[in-house]
Short mmCIF file of C-alpha atoms in Angstrom, two decimals:
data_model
loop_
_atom_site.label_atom_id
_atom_site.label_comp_id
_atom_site.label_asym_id
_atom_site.label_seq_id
_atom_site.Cartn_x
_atom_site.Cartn_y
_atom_site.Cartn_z
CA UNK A 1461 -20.36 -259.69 -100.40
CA UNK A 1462 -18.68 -257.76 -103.66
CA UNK A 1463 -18.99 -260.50 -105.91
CA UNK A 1464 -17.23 -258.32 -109.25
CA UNK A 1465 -13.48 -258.17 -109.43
CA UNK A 1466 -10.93 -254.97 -110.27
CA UNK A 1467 -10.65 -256.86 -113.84
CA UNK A 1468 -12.03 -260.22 -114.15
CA UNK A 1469 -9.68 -261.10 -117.32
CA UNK A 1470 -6.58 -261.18 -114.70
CA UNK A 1471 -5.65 -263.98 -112.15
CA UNK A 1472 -5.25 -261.51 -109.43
CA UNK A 1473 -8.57 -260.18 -107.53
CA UNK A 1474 -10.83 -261.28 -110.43
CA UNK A 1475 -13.61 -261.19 -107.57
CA UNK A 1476 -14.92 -263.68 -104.54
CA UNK A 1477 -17.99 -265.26 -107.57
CA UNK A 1478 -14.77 -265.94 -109.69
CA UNK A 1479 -12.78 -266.96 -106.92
CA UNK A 1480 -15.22 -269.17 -105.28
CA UNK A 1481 -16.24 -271.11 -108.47
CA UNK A 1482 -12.42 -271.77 -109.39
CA UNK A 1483 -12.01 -273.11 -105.84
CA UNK A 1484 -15.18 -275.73 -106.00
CA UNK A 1485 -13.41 -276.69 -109.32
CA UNK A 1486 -10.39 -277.14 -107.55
CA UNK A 1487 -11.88 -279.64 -105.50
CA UNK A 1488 -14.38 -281.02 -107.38
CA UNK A 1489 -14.16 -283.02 -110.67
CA UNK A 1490 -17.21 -282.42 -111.80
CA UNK A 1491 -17.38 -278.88 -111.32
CA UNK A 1492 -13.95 -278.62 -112.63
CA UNK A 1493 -15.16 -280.11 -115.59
CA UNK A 1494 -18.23 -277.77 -116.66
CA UNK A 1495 -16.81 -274.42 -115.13
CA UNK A 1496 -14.38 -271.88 -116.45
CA UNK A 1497 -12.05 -272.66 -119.05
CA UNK A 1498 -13.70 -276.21 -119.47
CA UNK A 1499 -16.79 -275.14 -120.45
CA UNK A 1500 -17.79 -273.53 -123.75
CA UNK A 1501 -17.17 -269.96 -124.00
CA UNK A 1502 -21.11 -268.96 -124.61
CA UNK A 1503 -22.34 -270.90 -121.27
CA UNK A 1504 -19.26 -269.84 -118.99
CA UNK A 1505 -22.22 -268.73 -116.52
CA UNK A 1506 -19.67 -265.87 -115.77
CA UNK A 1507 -21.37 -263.14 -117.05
CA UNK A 1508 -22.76 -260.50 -114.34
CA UNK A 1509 -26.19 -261.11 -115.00
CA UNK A 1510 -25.64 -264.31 -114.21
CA UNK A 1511 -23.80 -263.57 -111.03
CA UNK A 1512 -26.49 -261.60 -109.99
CA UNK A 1513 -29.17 -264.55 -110.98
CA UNK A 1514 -27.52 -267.06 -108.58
CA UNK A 1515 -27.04 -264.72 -105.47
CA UNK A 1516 -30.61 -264.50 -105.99
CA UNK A 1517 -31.37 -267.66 -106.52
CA UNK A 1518 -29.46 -268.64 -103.23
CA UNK A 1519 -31.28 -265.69 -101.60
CA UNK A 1520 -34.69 -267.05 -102.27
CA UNK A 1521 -33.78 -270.60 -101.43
CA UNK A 1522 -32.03 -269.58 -98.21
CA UNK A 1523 -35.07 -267.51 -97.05
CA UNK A 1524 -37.36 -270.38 -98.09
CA UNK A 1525 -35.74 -272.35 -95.11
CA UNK A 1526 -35.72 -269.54 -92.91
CA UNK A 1527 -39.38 -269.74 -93.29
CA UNK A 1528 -39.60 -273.40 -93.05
CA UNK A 1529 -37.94 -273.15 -89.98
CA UNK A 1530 -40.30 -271.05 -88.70
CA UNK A 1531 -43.54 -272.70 -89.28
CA UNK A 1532 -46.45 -271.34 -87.62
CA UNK A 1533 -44.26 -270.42 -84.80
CA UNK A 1534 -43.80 -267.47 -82.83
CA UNK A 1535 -41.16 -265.10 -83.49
CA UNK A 1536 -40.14 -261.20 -83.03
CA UNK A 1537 -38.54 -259.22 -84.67
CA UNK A 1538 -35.56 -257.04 -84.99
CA UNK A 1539 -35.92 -253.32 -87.65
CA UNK A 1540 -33.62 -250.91 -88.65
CA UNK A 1541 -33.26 -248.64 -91.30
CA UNK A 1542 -30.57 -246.53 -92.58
CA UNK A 1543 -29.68 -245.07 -95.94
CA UNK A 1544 -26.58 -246.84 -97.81
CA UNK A 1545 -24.01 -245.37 -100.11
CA UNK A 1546 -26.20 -244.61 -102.81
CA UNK A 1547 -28.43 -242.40 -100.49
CA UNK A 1548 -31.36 -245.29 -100.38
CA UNK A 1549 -33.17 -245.54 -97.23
CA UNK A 1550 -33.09 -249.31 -96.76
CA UNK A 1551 -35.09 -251.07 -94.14
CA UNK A 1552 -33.57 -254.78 -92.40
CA UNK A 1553 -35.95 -256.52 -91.25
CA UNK A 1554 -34.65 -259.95 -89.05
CA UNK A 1555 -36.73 -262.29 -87.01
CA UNK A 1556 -35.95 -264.12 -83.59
CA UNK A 1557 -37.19 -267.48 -82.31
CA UNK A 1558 -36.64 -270.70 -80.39
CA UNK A 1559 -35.65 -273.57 -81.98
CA UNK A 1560 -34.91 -276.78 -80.26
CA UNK A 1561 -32.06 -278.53 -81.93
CA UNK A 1562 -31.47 -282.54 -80.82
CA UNK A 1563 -34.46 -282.34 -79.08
CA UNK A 1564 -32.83 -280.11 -76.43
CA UNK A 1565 -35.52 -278.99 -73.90
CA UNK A 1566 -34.75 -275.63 -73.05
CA UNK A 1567 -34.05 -275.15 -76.73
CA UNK A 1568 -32.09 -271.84 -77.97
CA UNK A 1569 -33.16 -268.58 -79.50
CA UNK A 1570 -31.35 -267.72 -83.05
CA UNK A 1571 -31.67 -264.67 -85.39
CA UNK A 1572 -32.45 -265.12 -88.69
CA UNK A 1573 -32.51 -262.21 -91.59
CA UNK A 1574 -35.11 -262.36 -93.48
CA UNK A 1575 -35.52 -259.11 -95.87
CA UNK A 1576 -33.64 -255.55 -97.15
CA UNK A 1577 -35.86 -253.45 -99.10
CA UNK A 1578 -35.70 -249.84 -100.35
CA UNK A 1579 -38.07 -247.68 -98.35
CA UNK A 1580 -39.29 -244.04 -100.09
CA UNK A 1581 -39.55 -242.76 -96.44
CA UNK A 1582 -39.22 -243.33 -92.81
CA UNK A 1583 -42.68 -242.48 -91.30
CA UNK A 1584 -43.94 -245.09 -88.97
CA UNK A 1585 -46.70 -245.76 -91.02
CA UNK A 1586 -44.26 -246.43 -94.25
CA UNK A 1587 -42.25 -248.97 -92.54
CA UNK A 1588 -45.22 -250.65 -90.99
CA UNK A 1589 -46.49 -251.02 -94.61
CA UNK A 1590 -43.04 -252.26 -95.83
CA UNK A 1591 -43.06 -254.84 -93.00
CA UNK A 1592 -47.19 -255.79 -94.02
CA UNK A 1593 -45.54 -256.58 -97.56
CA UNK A 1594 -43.01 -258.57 -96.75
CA UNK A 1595 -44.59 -260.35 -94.28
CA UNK A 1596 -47.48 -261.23 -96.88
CA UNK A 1597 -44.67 -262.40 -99.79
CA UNK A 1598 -43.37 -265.05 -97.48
CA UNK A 1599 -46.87 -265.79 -95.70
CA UNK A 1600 -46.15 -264.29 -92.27
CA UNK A 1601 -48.51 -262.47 -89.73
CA UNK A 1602 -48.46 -259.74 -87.49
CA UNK A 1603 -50.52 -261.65 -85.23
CA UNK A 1604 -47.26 -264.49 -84.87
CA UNK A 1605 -45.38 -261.34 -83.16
CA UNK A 1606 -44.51 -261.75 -79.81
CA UNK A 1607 -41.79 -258.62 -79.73
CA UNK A 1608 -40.10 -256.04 -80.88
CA UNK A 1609 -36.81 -254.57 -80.70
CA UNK A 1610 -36.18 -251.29 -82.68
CA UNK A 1611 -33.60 -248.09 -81.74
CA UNK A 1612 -35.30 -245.09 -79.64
CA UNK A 1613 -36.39 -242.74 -82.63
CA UNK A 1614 -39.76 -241.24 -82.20
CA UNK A 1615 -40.69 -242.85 -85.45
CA UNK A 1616 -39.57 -246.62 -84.08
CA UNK A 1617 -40.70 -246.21 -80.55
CA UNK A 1618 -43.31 -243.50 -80.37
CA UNK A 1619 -45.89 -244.16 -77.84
CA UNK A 1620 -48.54 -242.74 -79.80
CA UNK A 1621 -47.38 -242.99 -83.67
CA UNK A 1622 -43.99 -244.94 -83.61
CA UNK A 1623 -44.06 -247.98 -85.21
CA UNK A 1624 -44.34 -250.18 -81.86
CA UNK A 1625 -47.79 -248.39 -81.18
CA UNK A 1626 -48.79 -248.96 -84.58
CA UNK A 1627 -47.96 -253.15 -84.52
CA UNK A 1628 -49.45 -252.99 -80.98
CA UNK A 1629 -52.32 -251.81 -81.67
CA UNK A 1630 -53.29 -254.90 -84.03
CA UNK A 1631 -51.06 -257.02 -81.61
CA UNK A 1632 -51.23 -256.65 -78.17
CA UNK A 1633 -48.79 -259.52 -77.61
CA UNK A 1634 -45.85 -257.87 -79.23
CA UNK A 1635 -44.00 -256.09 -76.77
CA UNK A 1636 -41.10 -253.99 -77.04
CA UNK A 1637 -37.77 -253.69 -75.71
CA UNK A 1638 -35.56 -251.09 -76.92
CA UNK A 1639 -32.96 -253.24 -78.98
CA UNK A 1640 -29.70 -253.91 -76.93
CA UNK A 1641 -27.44 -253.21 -79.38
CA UNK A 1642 -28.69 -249.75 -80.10
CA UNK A 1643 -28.18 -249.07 -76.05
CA UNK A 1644 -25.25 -250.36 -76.06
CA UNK A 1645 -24.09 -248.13 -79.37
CA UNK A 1646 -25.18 -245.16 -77.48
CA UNK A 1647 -23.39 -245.61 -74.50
CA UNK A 1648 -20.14 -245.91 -76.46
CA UNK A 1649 -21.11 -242.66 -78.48
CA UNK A 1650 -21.61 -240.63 -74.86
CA UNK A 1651 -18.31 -242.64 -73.39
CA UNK A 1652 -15.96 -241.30 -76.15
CA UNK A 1653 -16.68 -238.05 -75.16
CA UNK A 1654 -14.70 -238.64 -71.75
CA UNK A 1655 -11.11 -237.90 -72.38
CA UNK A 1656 -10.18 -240.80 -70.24
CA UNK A 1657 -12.42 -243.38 -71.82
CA UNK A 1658 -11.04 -242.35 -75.66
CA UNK A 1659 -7.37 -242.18 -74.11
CA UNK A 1660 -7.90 -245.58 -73.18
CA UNK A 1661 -9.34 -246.42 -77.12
CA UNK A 1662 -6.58 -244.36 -78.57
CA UNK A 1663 -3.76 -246.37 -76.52
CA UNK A 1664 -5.51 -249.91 -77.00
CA UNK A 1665 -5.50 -249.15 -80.87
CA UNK A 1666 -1.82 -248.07 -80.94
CA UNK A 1667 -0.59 -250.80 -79.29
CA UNK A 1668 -2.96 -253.22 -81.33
CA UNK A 1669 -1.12 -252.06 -84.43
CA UNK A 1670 2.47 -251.93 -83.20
CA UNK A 1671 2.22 -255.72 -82.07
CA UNK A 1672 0.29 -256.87 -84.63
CA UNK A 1673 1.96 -255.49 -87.13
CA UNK A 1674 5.23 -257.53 -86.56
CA UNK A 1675 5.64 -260.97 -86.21
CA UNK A 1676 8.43 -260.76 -84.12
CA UNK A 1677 6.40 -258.50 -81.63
CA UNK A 1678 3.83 -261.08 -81.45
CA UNK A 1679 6.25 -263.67 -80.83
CA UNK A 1680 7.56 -261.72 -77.86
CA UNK A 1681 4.74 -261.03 -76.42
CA UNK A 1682 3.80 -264.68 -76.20
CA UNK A 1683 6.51 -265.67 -75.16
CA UNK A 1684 6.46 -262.83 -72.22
CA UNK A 1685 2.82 -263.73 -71.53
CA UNK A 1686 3.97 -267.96 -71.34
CA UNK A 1687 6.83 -266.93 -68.39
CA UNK A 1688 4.16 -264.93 -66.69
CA UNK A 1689 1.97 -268.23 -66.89
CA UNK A 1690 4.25 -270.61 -65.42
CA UNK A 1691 5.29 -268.32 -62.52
CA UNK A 1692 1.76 -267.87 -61.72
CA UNK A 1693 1.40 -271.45 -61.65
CA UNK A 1694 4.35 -272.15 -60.02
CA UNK A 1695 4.13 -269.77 -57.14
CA UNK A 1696 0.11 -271.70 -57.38
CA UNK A 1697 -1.07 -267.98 -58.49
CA UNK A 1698 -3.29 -269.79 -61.40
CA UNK A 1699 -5.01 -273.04 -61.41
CA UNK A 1700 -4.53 -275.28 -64.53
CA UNK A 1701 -7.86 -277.30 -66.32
CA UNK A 1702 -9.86 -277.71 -69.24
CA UNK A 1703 -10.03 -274.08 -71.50
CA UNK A 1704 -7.65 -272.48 -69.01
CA UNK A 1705 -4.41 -270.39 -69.25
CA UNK A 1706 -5.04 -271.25 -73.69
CA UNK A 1707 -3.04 -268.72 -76.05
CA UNK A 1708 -5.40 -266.56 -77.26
CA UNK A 1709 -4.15 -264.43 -80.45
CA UNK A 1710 -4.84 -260.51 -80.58
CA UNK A 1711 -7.26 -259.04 -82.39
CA UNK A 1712 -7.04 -256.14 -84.81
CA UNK A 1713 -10.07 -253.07 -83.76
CA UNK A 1714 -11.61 -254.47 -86.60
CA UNK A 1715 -12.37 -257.98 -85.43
CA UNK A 1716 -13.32 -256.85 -81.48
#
């Protein structure tokens, strides 16, 4: 999240930290009452030191519970690294386990992310290290591993020197699965190259914006889409219930 604003001295886009605060005050007497123009000028807590202080301080706290959670559990985990826009190689690390909420037997598996850090290089052996060190900050083992999910580079799933050999080696428990969403990533890369397939994109997009981009359009095409309901249901072409037949709103490319 950019917490810093265009200029923070405005009331327009002074950023989402400024925004935030003014909207706890908002709703909060107390807050109201120590923050922002109510407090004294030298301990505004405004300053983006400060900013960055707190997001850490959150950070910490939040990954605290993460590992809480956890226990002495077992987990696996989820890596990927990619550089950012100021060239860095960074390295995500997030773990994946079964909690069991309400006492629910069959409990349900969640994702939790854990870590970011810079990595100098991308060797299997430099990530595994980067992984060792985080791991040992927040009291984690290797051993707790019970698999991995990674993309297909010969660095993440080598069978000799990729990072999966590497963890297995100490682990024999941890067994991989190349990650899902990575599969999934590449079959869109090789299905765009199908004229059909990125017709289909192109025309989906279009229409996207041209409906969404009205409200008037929308309106129509609700309307269009609540006749086309009706009939069905009338000519017993759909069957009404709980969750059926519901308006659902478009999405922009961005949200699908």
């Amino acid at each position: 999240m950019a917490f810093k604003g265009n200029d923070e001295s405005k009331n327009f886009k002074i950023g989402n930290f400024l925004e935030i605060l003014k909207f706890l005050g908002n709703h909060n007497e107390d807050i109201n009452n120590v923050t922002l123009c109510n407090a004294p000028e030298n301990q505004q807590m405004t300053a983006s030191e400060i900013q960055k202080d707190i997001v850490n301080a959150y950070a910490i706290e939040t990954t605290n519970a993460i590992i809480k959670e956890l226990g002495n559990g077992l987990f696996s985990i989820l890596v990927d690294e990619a550089h950012d826009i100021s060239s860095k190689e960074q390295m995500v690390v997030t773990v994946m386990t079964r909690i069991f909420p309400l006492k629910l037997l069959e409990g349900c598996v969640i994702e939790r992310f854990i870590g970011i850090m810079h990595v100098s290089s991308t060797t299997s052996l430099s990530l595994k290290m980067a992984i060792e060190a985080l791991f040992s900050k927040y009291g984690l083992s290797l051993s707790s591993i019970r698999g991995q999910g990674y993309n297909g580079a010969s660095n993440m799933r080598g069978e000799f020197g990729g990072l999966k050999s590497l963890i297995i080696k100490e682990n024999k428990s941890a067994h991989y699965i190349h990650c899902f969403s990575h599969q999934l990533q590449l079959a869109f890369a090789t299905a765009k190259n199908y004229v059909h397939v990125a017709l289909l994109f192109n025309i989906v997009t279009n229409l996207l914006n041209i409906v969404g981009a009205s409200c008037k359009r929308r309106d129509q095409l609700q309307d269009k889409h609540a006749e086309r309901v009706f009939k069905a249901l009338e000519n017993n072409g759909l069957v009404t219930g709980k969750v059926l037949n519901q308006e659902i709103g478009l999405k922009s490319p961005s949200d699908t």
